[in-house]
Short mmCIF file of C-alpha atoms in Angstrom, two decimals:
data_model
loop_
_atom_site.label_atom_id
_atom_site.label_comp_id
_atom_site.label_asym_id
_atom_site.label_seq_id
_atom_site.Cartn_x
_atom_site.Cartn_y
_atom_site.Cartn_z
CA UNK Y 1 152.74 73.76 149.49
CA UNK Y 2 154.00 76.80 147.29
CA UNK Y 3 157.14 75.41 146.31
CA UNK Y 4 157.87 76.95 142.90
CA UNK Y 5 159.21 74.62 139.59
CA UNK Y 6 161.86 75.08 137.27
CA UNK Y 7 161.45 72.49 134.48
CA UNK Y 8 164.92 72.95 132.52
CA UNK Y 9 166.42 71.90 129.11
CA UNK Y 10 162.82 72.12 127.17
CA UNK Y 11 163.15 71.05 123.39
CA UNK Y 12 159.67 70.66 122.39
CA UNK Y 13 156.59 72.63 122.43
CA UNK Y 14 154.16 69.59 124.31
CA UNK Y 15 157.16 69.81 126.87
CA UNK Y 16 156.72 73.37 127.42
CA UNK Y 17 153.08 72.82 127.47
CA UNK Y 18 153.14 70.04 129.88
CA UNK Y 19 155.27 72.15 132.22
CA UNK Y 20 153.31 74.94 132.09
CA UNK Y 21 150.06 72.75 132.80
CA UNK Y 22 151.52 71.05 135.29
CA UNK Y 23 152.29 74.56 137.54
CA UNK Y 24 155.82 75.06 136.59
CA UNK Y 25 156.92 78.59 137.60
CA UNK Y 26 159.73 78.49 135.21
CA UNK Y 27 160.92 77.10 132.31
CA UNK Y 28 164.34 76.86 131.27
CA UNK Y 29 166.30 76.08 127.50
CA UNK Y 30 169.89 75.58 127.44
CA UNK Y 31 172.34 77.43 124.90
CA UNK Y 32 175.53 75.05 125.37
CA UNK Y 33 176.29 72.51 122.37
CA UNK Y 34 177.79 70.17 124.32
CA UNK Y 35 174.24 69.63 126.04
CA UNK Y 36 172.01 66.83 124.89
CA UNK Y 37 169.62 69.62 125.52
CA UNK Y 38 171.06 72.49 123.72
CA UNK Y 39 168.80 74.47 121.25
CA UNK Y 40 169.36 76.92 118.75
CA UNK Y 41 168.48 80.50 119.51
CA UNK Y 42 166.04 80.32 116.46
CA UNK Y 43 163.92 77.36 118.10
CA UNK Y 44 164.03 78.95 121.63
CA UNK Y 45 162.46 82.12 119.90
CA UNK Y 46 159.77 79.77 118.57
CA UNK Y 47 159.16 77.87 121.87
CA UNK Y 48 159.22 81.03 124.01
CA UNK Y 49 156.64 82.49 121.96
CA UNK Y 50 154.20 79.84 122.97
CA UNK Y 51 155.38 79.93 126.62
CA UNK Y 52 151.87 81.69 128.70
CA UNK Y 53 152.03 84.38 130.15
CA UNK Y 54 152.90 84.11 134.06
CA UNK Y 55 155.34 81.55 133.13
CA UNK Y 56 159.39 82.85 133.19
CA UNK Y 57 161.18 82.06 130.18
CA UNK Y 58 164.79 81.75 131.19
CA UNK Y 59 168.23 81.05 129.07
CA UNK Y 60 170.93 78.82 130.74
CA UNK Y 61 174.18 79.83 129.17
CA UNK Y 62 178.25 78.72 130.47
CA UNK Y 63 180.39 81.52 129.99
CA UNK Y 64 178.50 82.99 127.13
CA UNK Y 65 180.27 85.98 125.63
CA UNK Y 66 178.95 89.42 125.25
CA UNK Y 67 178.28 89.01 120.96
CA UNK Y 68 176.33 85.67 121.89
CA UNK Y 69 174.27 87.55 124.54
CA UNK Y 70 173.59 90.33 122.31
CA UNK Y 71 172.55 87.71 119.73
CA UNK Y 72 170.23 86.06 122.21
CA UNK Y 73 168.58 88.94 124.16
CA UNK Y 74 167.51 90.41 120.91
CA UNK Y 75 166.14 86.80 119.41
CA UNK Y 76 164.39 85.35 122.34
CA UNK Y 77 161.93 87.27 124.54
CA UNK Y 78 163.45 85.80 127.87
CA UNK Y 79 162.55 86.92 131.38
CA UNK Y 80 165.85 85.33 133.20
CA UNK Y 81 169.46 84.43 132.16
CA UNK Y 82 170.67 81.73 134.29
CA UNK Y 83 174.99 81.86 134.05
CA UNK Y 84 176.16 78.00 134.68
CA UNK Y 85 179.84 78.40 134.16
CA UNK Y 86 183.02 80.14 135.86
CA UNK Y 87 181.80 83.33 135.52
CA UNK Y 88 182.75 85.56 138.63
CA UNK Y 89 181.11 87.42 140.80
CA UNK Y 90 182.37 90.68 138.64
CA UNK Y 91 181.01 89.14 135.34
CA UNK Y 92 177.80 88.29 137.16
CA UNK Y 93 177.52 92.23 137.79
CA UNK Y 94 178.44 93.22 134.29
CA UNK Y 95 175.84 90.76 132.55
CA UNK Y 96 173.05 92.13 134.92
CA UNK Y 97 173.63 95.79 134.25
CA UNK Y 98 174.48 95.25 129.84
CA UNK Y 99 171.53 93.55 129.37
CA UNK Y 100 169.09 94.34 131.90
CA UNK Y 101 167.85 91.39 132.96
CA UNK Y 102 167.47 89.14 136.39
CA UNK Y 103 170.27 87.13 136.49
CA UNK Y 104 170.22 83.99 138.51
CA UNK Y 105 173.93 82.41 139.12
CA UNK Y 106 174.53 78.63 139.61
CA UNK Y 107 176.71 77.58 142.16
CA UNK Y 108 178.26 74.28 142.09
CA UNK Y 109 178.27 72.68 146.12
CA UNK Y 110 180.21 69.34 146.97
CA UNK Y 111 181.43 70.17 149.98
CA UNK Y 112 181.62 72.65 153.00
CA UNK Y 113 184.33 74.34 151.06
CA UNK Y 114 182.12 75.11 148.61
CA UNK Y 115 179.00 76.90 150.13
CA UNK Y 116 181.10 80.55 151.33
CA UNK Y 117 181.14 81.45 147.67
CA UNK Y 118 177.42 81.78 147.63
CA UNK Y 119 177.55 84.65 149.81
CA UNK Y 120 179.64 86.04 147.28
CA UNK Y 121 177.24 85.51 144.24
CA UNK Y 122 174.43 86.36 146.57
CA UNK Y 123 175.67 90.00 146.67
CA UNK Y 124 176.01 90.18 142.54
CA UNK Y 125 172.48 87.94 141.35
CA UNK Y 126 169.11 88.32 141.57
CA UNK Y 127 168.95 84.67 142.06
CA UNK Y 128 170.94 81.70 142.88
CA UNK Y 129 170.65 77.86 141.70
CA UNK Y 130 172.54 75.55 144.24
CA UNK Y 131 173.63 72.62 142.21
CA UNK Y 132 175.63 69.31 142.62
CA UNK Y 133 179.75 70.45 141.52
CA UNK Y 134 179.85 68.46 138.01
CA UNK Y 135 183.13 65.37 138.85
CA UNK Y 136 186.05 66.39 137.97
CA UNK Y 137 186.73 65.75 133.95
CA UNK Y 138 182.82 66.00 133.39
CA UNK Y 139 181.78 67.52 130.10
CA UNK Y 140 178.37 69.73 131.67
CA UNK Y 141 178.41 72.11 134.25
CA UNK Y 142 174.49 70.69 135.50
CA UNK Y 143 172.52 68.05 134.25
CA UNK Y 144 174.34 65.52 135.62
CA UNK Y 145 171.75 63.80 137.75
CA UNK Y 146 174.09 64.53 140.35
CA UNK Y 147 172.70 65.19 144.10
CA UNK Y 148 174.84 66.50 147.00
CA UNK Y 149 174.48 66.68 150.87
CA UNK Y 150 171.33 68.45 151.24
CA UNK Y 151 172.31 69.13 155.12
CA UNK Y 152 175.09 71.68 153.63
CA UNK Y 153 172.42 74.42 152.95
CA UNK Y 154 169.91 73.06 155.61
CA UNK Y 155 167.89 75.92 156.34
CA UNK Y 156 170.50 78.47 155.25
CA UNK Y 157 170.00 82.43 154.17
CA UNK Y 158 171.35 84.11 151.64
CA UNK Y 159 171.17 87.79 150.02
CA UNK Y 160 168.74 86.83 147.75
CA UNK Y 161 166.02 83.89 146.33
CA UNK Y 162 167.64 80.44 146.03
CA UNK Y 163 166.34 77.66 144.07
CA UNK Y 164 167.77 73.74 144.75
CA UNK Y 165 168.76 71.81 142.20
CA UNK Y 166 171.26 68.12 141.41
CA UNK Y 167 169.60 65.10 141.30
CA UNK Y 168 166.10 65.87 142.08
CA UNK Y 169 163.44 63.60 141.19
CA UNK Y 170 159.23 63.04 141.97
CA UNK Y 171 160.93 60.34 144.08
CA UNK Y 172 163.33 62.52 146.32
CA UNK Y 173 162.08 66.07 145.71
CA UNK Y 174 159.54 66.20 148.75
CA UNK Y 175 161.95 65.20 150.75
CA UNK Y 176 164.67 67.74 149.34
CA UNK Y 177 162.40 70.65 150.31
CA UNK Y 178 161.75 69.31 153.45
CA UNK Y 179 165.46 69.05 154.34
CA UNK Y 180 166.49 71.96 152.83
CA UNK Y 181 163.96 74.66 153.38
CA UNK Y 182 163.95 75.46 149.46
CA UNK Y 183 160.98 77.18 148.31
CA UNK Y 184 162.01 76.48 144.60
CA UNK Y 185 163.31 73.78 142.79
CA UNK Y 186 164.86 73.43 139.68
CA UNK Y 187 164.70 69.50 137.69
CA UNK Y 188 166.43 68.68 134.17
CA UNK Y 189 167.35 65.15 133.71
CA UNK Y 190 164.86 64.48 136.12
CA UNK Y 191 162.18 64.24 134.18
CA UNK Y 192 163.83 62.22 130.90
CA UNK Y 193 163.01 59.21 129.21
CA UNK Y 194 166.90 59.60 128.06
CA UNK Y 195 169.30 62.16 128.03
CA UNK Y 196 167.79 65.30 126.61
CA UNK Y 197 164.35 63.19 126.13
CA UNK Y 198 161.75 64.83 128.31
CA UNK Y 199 158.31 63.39 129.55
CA UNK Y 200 155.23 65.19 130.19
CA UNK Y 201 154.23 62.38 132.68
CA UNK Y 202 157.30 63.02 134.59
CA UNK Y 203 156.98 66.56 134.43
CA UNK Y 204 153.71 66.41 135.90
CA UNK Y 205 154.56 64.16 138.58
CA UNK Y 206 157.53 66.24 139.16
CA UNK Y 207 155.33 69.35 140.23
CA UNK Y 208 153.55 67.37 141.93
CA UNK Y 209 155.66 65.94 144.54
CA UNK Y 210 157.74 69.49 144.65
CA UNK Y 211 154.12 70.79 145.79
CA UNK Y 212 153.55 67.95 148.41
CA UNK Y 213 150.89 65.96 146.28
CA UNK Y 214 150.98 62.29 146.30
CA UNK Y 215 152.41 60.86 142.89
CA UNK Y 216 152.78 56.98 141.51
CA UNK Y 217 155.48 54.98 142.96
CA UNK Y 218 156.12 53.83 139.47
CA UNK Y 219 155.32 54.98 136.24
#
C-alpha cells in the first residue's frame, strides 16, 4: 500500500536514520521550546544534513515570527515548513510567498464544527495535517497522543494533499487509513519510549503497519 510516513519530532541522527530506512517519506523536527522534542536550529542543520536524498526535511514551527523564519530558512536546508499554531489563512499565504517554500498547515479537528475551516486552509497551503484539537489549557498544539473521530474526514476532499495525524500508532494506523482514506500519515509520540524519546523499533513498525505489512503485537 503507498501510504506515505511522516516520522515527526526527530532528535537524533540513528532516529533519522531509522526513519529513513524504514520508508519514511518525511521527516519532521520541531522548533517550539515548550516541546519535549524541540531542537535548536544549529542541531536541525546538523541532522538535516545527513537526511538522504528523496527524503523531505520539514520544520514544524507555532506562530513563528518572520526574524525566526529568516533565521531558520537560511540555517537549515528544509524542503517543508509545517505552521502548527493560530496562524490564519492570510499568514499561511504570506509565509508561502516570503520564503518560498511548501507550506503544509495543521488543522486542529474535535468536532464537526471544526472540519469547514479546512476548506479554508486548503485554498492558502500546499498541504494540510489533520490533527486531534490539543484540550483546552494544553501546553502543545500536537503531540498529544490525542486521536479524534476518524469518521469526521471519512473519505473527504480537499483543495490540496492531506496527511492524518493524533494518536496514531503501529497498533491503530492500518486501520486509520482504512477509515479515513488518508494516503499519508504523520506519527510523533507514537513511536516514543517517553516523551520526546524516539525508537527505531517503533519507527519501523510504524511504516510498516501505515504500508499494510504485518507488525508484532508486542514489542
Amino acid at each position: 500500500m503507498d501510504i506515505r510516513v511522516k516520522i515527526c519530532g526527530l532528535r537524533e541522527p540513528e532516529h533519522v536514520a531509522a526513519a529513513a530506512e524504514a520508508g519514511a517519506a518525511y521527516v519532521g523536527f520541531v522548533f517550539f521550546e515548550k516541546s519535549p522534542r524541540h531542537i535548536g536550529v544549529a542541531a536541525a542543520r546538523d541532522l538535516a544534513l545527513e537526511v538522504p536524498v528523496g527524503v523531505a526535511k520539514v520544520a514544524l514551527t507555532v506562530n513563528a515570527d518572520d526574524a525566526f523564519l529568516d533565521q531558520l530558512v537560511d540555517a537549515v536546508p528544509l524542503d517543508m515548513l509545517q505552521l502548527h499554531g493560530g496562524e490564519s489563512p492570510e499568514r499561511v499565504a504570506e509565509i508561502r510567498a516570503r520564503f518560498g517554500l511548501p507550506v503544509m498547515k495543521a488543522v486542529g479537528i474535535a468536532g464537526p464544527e471544526d472540519v469547514a475551516q479546512i476548506d479554508a486552509y486548503g485554498a492558502v497551503a500546499d498541504q494540510l495535517l489533520i490533527d486531534a484539537k490539543p484540550p483546552k489549557g494544553a501546553d502543545l498544539p500536537g503531540g498529544n497522543g490525542l486521536a479524534f473521530d476518524w469518521r469526521l474526514v471519512n473519505r473527504k476532499y480537499w483543495p490540496c494533499p492531506w496527511m492524518l495525524a493524533g494518536g496514531l500508532t503501529a497498533a491503530n494506523v492500518a486501520e486509520a487509513v482504512r477509515m479515513t482514506g488518508a494516503r499519508q500519515v504523520d506519527v510523533s509520540s507514537g513511536v516514543e519510549s517517553a516523551p520526546g524519546v524516539k525508537d527505531a523499533g517503533l519507527i519501523r513498525d510504524f511504516v510498516k503497519a501505515a504500508q499494510g505489512q504485518a507488525v508484532p503485537v508486542l514489542r
